[in-house]
Amino acid sequence: DVKVTQSSRYLVKRTGEKVFLECVQDMDHENMFWYRQDPGLGLRLIYFSYDVKMKEKGDIPEGYSVSREKKERFSLILESASTNQTSMYLCASSNVWRGGSQETQYFGPGTRLLVL
Amino acid sequence: AQKVTQAQTEISVVEKEDVTLDCVYETRDTTYYLFWYKQPPSGELVFLIRRNSFDEQNEISGRYSWNFQKSTSSFNFTITASQVVDSAVYFCALSEAGNQFYFGTGTSLTVIP
């Protein structure tokens, strides 16, 4: 069974703290994604990675960085957490677009982050 | 510009009613994929369907059906005889040649018993 796991379901941090959100997939997928979800705004892409050590900025990368040292693991880092980063963070993975075919993205359960 | 538009922010229906969730997309590619996901209160997005741009056949899966019309760039989702368990946020998404997905802003469906 396909599995994307995220290190925490709920997290409370203080302004200025460095925050690590971890995501692990067991499907040997090349692509991994980090989104944030806010009411009325849907899912917004923060960063994605199509290979180990590769990363691409999404629509809202400011204030975030990522790390992909191993194929199965994609970390999102908030260098100095701020209250406007309070949100739901979703990790996803997928195979690459191959031969004109795109499979679905598989999502983790999400991490609800509260920055005080 | 928004590539995927879900104009309905919130919908409420009474149990057993039919409900249609609208999705309009924008792309210049000839090869693309459309998806629907369900996000129950637990938070995890669950994949419902994938449709490629060359297949305009409507699809039915139990109480769920999807209507894909390239002429209007729409990929609408209908739930027949809705149930309380259908209450969730539903997202439509587009994938063009490449690896990025574009999501709509979601439609929150509440089914009232």
GROMACS .gro file of C-alpha atoms in nm:
model
  229
    1ASP     CA    1   0.000   0.000   0.000
    2VAL     CA    2   0.122   0.345  -0.095
    3LYS     CA    3   0.250   0.546   0.196
    4VAL     CA    4   0.355   0.904   0.257
    5THR     CA    5   0.424   0.986   0.618
    6GLN     CA    6   0.489   1.317   0.788
    7SER     CA    7   0.681   1.346   1.111
    8SER     CA    8   0.412   1.530   1.310
    9ARG     CA    9   0.036   1.580   1.284
   10TYR     CA   10   0.040   1.884   1.512
   11LEU     CA   11   0.323   2.120   1.599
   12VAL     CA   12   0.340   2.432   1.812
   13LYS     CA   13   0.644   2.657   1.779
   14ARG     CA   14   0.747   3.003   1.886
   15THR     CA   15   0.829   3.293   1.659
   16GLY     CA   16   1.191   3.283   1.552
   17GLU     CA   17   1.239   2.911   1.606
   18LYS     CA   18   1.383   2.692   1.332
   19VAL     CA   19   1.128   2.431   1.233
   20PHE     CA   20   1.183   2.103   1.049
   21LEU     CA   21   0.899   1.916   0.882
   22GLU     CA   22   0.990   1.572   0.758
   23CYS     CA   23   0.825   1.369   0.487
   24VAL     CA   24   0.901   1.011   0.388
   25GLN     CA   25   0.757   0.809   0.101
   26ASP     CA   26   0.798   0.439   0.039
   27MET     CA   27   0.701   0.426  -0.329
   28ASP     CA   28   1.040   0.504  -0.482
   29HIS     CA   29   0.892   0.818  -0.639
   30GLU     CA   30   1.121   1.068  -0.804
   31ASN     CA   31   0.905   1.372  -0.731
   32MET     CA   32   0.825   1.513  -0.392
   33PHE     CA   33   0.630   1.827  -0.307
   34TRP     CA   34   0.556   2.057  -0.016
   35TYR     CA   35   0.232   2.254  -0.010
   36ARG     CA   36   0.067   2.475   0.241
   37GLN     CA   37  -0.308   2.491   0.270
   38ASP     CA   38  -0.495   2.792   0.399
   39PRO     CA   39  -0.870   2.857   0.403
   40GLY     CA   40  -0.989   3.006   0.077
   41LEU     CA   41  -0.650   2.970  -0.088
   42GLY     CA   42  -0.640   2.599  -0.158
   43LEU     CA   43  -0.305   2.428  -0.193
   44ARG     CA   44  -0.009   2.644  -0.272
   45LEU     CA   45   0.320   2.490  -0.379
   46ILE     CA   46   0.619   2.588  -0.169
   47TYR     CA   47   0.895   2.372  -0.316
   48PHE     CA   48   0.929   2.053  -0.511
   49SER     CA   49   1.208   1.814  -0.590
   50TYR     CA   50   1.241   1.585  -0.890
   51ASP     CA   51   1.555   1.408  -0.777
   52VAL     CA   52   1.793   1.373  -0.488
   53LYS     CA   53   1.963   1.703  -0.409
   54MET     CA   54   1.750   1.880  -0.668
   55LYS     CA   55   1.490   2.138  -0.576
   56GLU     CA   56   1.269   2.389  -0.751
   57LYS     CA   57   1.086   2.685  -0.607
   58GLY     CA   58   0.712   2.677  -0.619
   59ASP     CA   59   0.472   2.968  -0.589
   60ILE     CA   60   0.552   3.075  -0.232
   61PRO     CA   61   0.911   2.978  -0.138
   62GLU     CA   62   0.990   3.285   0.072
   63GLY     CA   63   1.074   3.198   0.430
   64TYR     CA   64   1.121   2.830   0.351
   65SER     CA   65   1.400   2.601   0.239
   66VAL     CA   66   1.410   2.229   0.162
   67SER     CA   67   1.648   1.941   0.171
   68ARG     CA   68   1.649   1.615  -0.018
   69GLU     CA   69   1.950   1.404   0.070
   70LYS     CA   70   1.780   1.069   0.008
   71LYS     CA   71   1.521   0.977  -0.250
   72GLU     CA   72   1.257   0.882   0.004
   73ARG     CA   73   1.290   1.186   0.229
   74PHE     CA   74   1.202   1.550   0.168
   75SER     CA   75   1.237   1.803   0.447
   76LEU     CA   76   1.081   2.146   0.473
   77ILE     CA   77   1.265   2.399   0.687
   78LEU     CA   78   1.131   2.719   0.830
   79GLU     CA   79   1.450   2.910   0.905
   80SER     CA   80   1.285   3.153   1.146
   81ALA     CA   81   0.921   3.074   1.204
   82SER     CA   82   0.674   3.359   1.189
   83THR     CA   83   0.307   3.377   1.281
   84ASN     CA   84   0.206   3.405   0.916
   85GLN     CA   85   0.348   3.058   0.862
   86THR     CA   86   0.078   2.909   1.080
   87SER     CA   87  -0.086   2.671   0.838
   88MET     CA   88  -0.149   2.314   0.731
   89TYR     CA   89   0.151   2.167   0.551
   90LEU     CA   90   0.103   1.880   0.310
   91CYS     CA   91   0.370   1.663   0.156
   92ALA     CA   92   0.312   1.466  -0.163
   93SER     CA   93   0.504   1.240  -0.396
   94SER     CA   94   0.459   1.115  -0.751
   95ASN     CA   95   0.632   0.946  -1.037
   96VAL     CA   96   0.779   1.161  -1.309
   97TRP     CA   97   0.583   1.243  -1.620
   98ARG     CA   98   0.674   0.952  -1.846
   99GLY     CA   99   0.579   0.883  -2.205
  100GLY     CA  100   0.301   1.138  -2.187
  101SER     CA  101   0.154   0.984  -1.877
  102GLN     CA  102   0.116   1.144  -1.537
  103GLU     CA  103   0.009   0.944  -1.238
  104THR     CA  104  -0.150   1.090  -0.931
  105GLN     CA  105   0.024   1.258  -0.643
  106TYR     CA  106   0.000   1.075  -0.314
  107PHE     CA  107  -0.038   1.285  -0.004
  108GLY     CA  108   0.068   1.255   0.355
  109PRO     CA  109  -0.173   1.322   0.643
  110GLY     CA  110  -0.055   1.681   0.685
  111THR     CA  111   0.106   1.876   0.968
  112ARG     CA  112  -0.089   2.152   1.138
  113LEU     CA  113   0.167   2.407   1.247
  114LEU     CA  114   0.087   2.682   1.493
  115VAL     CA  115   0.346   2.957   1.539
  116LEU     CA  116   0.294   3.165   1.850
  117ALA     CA  117  -0.397   3.353  -1.389
  118GLN     CA  118  -0.558   3.063  -1.211
  119LYS     CA  119  -0.516   2.743  -1.409
  120VAL     CA  120  -0.789   2.562  -1.218
  121THR     CA  121  -1.102   2.739  -1.098
  122GLN     CA  122  -1.349   2.597  -0.853
  123ALA     CA  123  -1.602   2.874  -0.829
  124GLN     CA  124  -1.810   2.709  -0.558
  125THR     CA  125  -1.646   2.774  -0.225
  126GLU     CA  126  -1.905   2.602  -0.008
  127ILE     CA  127  -2.207   2.386  -0.085
  128SER     CA  128  -2.462   2.242   0.153
  129VAL     CA  129  -2.708   1.974   0.052
  130VAL     CA  130  -2.951   1.755   0.236
  131GLU     CA  131  -2.871   1.387   0.247
  132LYS     CA  132  -2.984   1.193  -0.063
  133GLU     CA  133  -2.975   1.498  -0.284
  134ASP     CA  134  -2.751   1.501  -0.590
  135VAL     CA  135  -2.474   1.759  -0.603
  136THR     CA  136  -2.236   1.872  -0.876
  137LEU     CA  137  -1.899   2.028  -0.807
  138ASP     CA  138  -1.766   2.244  -1.087
  139CYS     CA  139  -1.411   2.260  -1.215
  140VAL     CA  140  -1.287   2.476  -1.501
  141TYR     CA  141  -0.928   2.458  -1.617
  142GLU     CA  142  -0.699   2.648  -1.845
  143THR     CA  143  -0.416   2.504  -2.051
  144ARG     CA  144  -0.255   2.537  -2.392
  145ASP     CA  145  -0.112   2.187  -2.386
  146THR     CA  146  -0.276   1.913  -2.589
  147THR     CA  147  -0.166   1.645  -2.345
  148TYR     CA  148  -0.269   1.699  -1.987
  149TYR     CA  149  -0.431   1.523  -1.695
  150LEU     CA  150  -0.713   1.619  -1.465
  151PHE     CA  151  -0.767   1.489  -1.114
  152TRP     CA  152  -1.015   1.505  -0.831
  153TYR     CA  153  -0.920   1.461  -0.467
  154LYS     CA  154  -1.126   1.438  -0.151
  155GLN     CA  155  -1.003   1.584   0.176
  156PRO     CA  156  -1.207   1.459   0.473
  157PRO     CA  157  -1.180   1.631   0.812
  158SER     CA  158  -0.883   1.411   0.898
  159GLY     CA  159  -0.681   1.615   0.650
  160GLU     CA  160  -0.527   1.368   0.408
  161LEU     CA  161  -0.607   1.421   0.040
  162VAL     CA  162  -0.746   1.107  -0.115
  163PHE     CA  163  -0.719   1.048  -0.487
  164LEU     CA  164  -1.054   0.992  -0.659
  165ILE     CA  165  -0.997   0.998  -1.034
  166ARG     CA  166  -0.750   1.076  -1.309
  167ARG     CA  167  -0.851   1.163  -1.663
  168ASN     CA  168  -0.624   1.232  -1.958
  169SER     CA  169  -0.700   1.492  -2.224
  170PHE     CA  170  -0.760   1.236  -2.496
  171ASP     CA  171  -1.034   1.054  -2.313
  172GLU     CA  172  -1.358   1.249  -2.298
  173GLN     CA  173  -1.570   0.957  -2.191
  174ASN     CA  174  -1.766   1.020  -1.879
  175GLU     CA  175  -1.688   0.796  -1.589
  176ILE     CA  176  -1.907   0.650  -1.321
  177SER     CA  177  -1.791   0.487  -1.003
  178GLY     CA  178  -2.075   0.396  -0.773
  179ARG     CA  179  -2.243   0.719  -0.667
  180TYR     CA  180  -1.966   0.929  -0.820
  181SER     CA  181  -1.956   1.043  -1.181
  182TRP     CA  182  -1.736   1.279  -1.376
  183ASN     CA  183  -1.818   1.482  -1.684
  184PHE     CA  184  -1.519   1.594  -1.891
  185GLN     CA  185  -1.589   1.845  -2.166
  186LYS     CA  186  -1.293   1.986  -2.357
  187SER     CA  187  -1.517   2.230  -2.544
  188THR     CA  188  -1.588   2.413  -2.220
  189SER     CA  189  -1.262   2.318  -2.040
  190SER     CA  190  -1.459   2.165  -1.759
  191PHE     CA  191  -1.427   1.853  -1.550
  192ASN     CA  192  -1.728   1.842  -1.322
  193PHE     CA  193  -1.792   1.593  -1.044
  194THR     CA  194  -2.138   1.472  -0.945
  195ILE     CA  195  -2.230   1.283  -0.631
  196THR     CA  196  -2.562   1.107  -0.657
  197ALA     CA  197  -2.773   1.043  -0.348
  198SER     CA  198  -2.527   1.222  -0.123
  199GLN     CA  199  -2.442   1.084   0.219
  200VAL     CA  200  -2.303   1.242   0.533
  201VAL     CA  201  -1.970   1.065   0.470
  202ASP     CA  202  -1.935   1.269   0.152
  203SER     CA  203  -1.884   1.582   0.361
  204ALA     CA  204  -1.532   1.698   0.279
  205VAL     CA  205  -1.333   1.947   0.080
  206TYR     CA  206  -1.294   1.846  -0.283
  207PHE     CA  207  -1.006   1.961  -0.499
  208CYS     CA  208  -0.971   1.957  -0.874
  209ALA     CA  209  -0.618   1.957  -1.018
  210LEU     CA  210  -0.444   1.986  -1.354
  211SER     CA  211  -0.111   1.841  -1.461
  212GLU     CA  212   0.049   1.947  -1.785
  213ALA     CA  213   0.359   1.797  -1.947
  214GLY     CA  214   0.594   1.814  -1.658
  215ASN     CA  215   0.572   1.728  -1.296
  216GLN     CA  216   0.387   2.012  -1.131
  217PHE     CA  217   0.021   1.995  -1.033
  218TYR     CA  218  -0.208   2.296  -1.025
  219PHE     CA  219  -0.485   2.279  -0.770
  220GLY     CA  220  -0.808   2.468  -0.747
  221THR     CA  221  -0.904   2.639  -0.424
  222GLY     CA  222  -1.139   2.359  -0.328
  223THR     CA  223  -1.511   2.322  -0.266
  224SER     CA  224  -1.628   2.245   0.084
  225LEU     CA  225  -1.927   2.012   0.073
  226THR     CA  226  -2.152   1.966   0.374
  227VAL     CA  227  -2.416   1.698   0.361
  228ILE     CA  228  -2.685   1.758   0.619
  229PRO     CA  229  -2.855   1.450   0.763
   0.00000   0.00000   0.00000
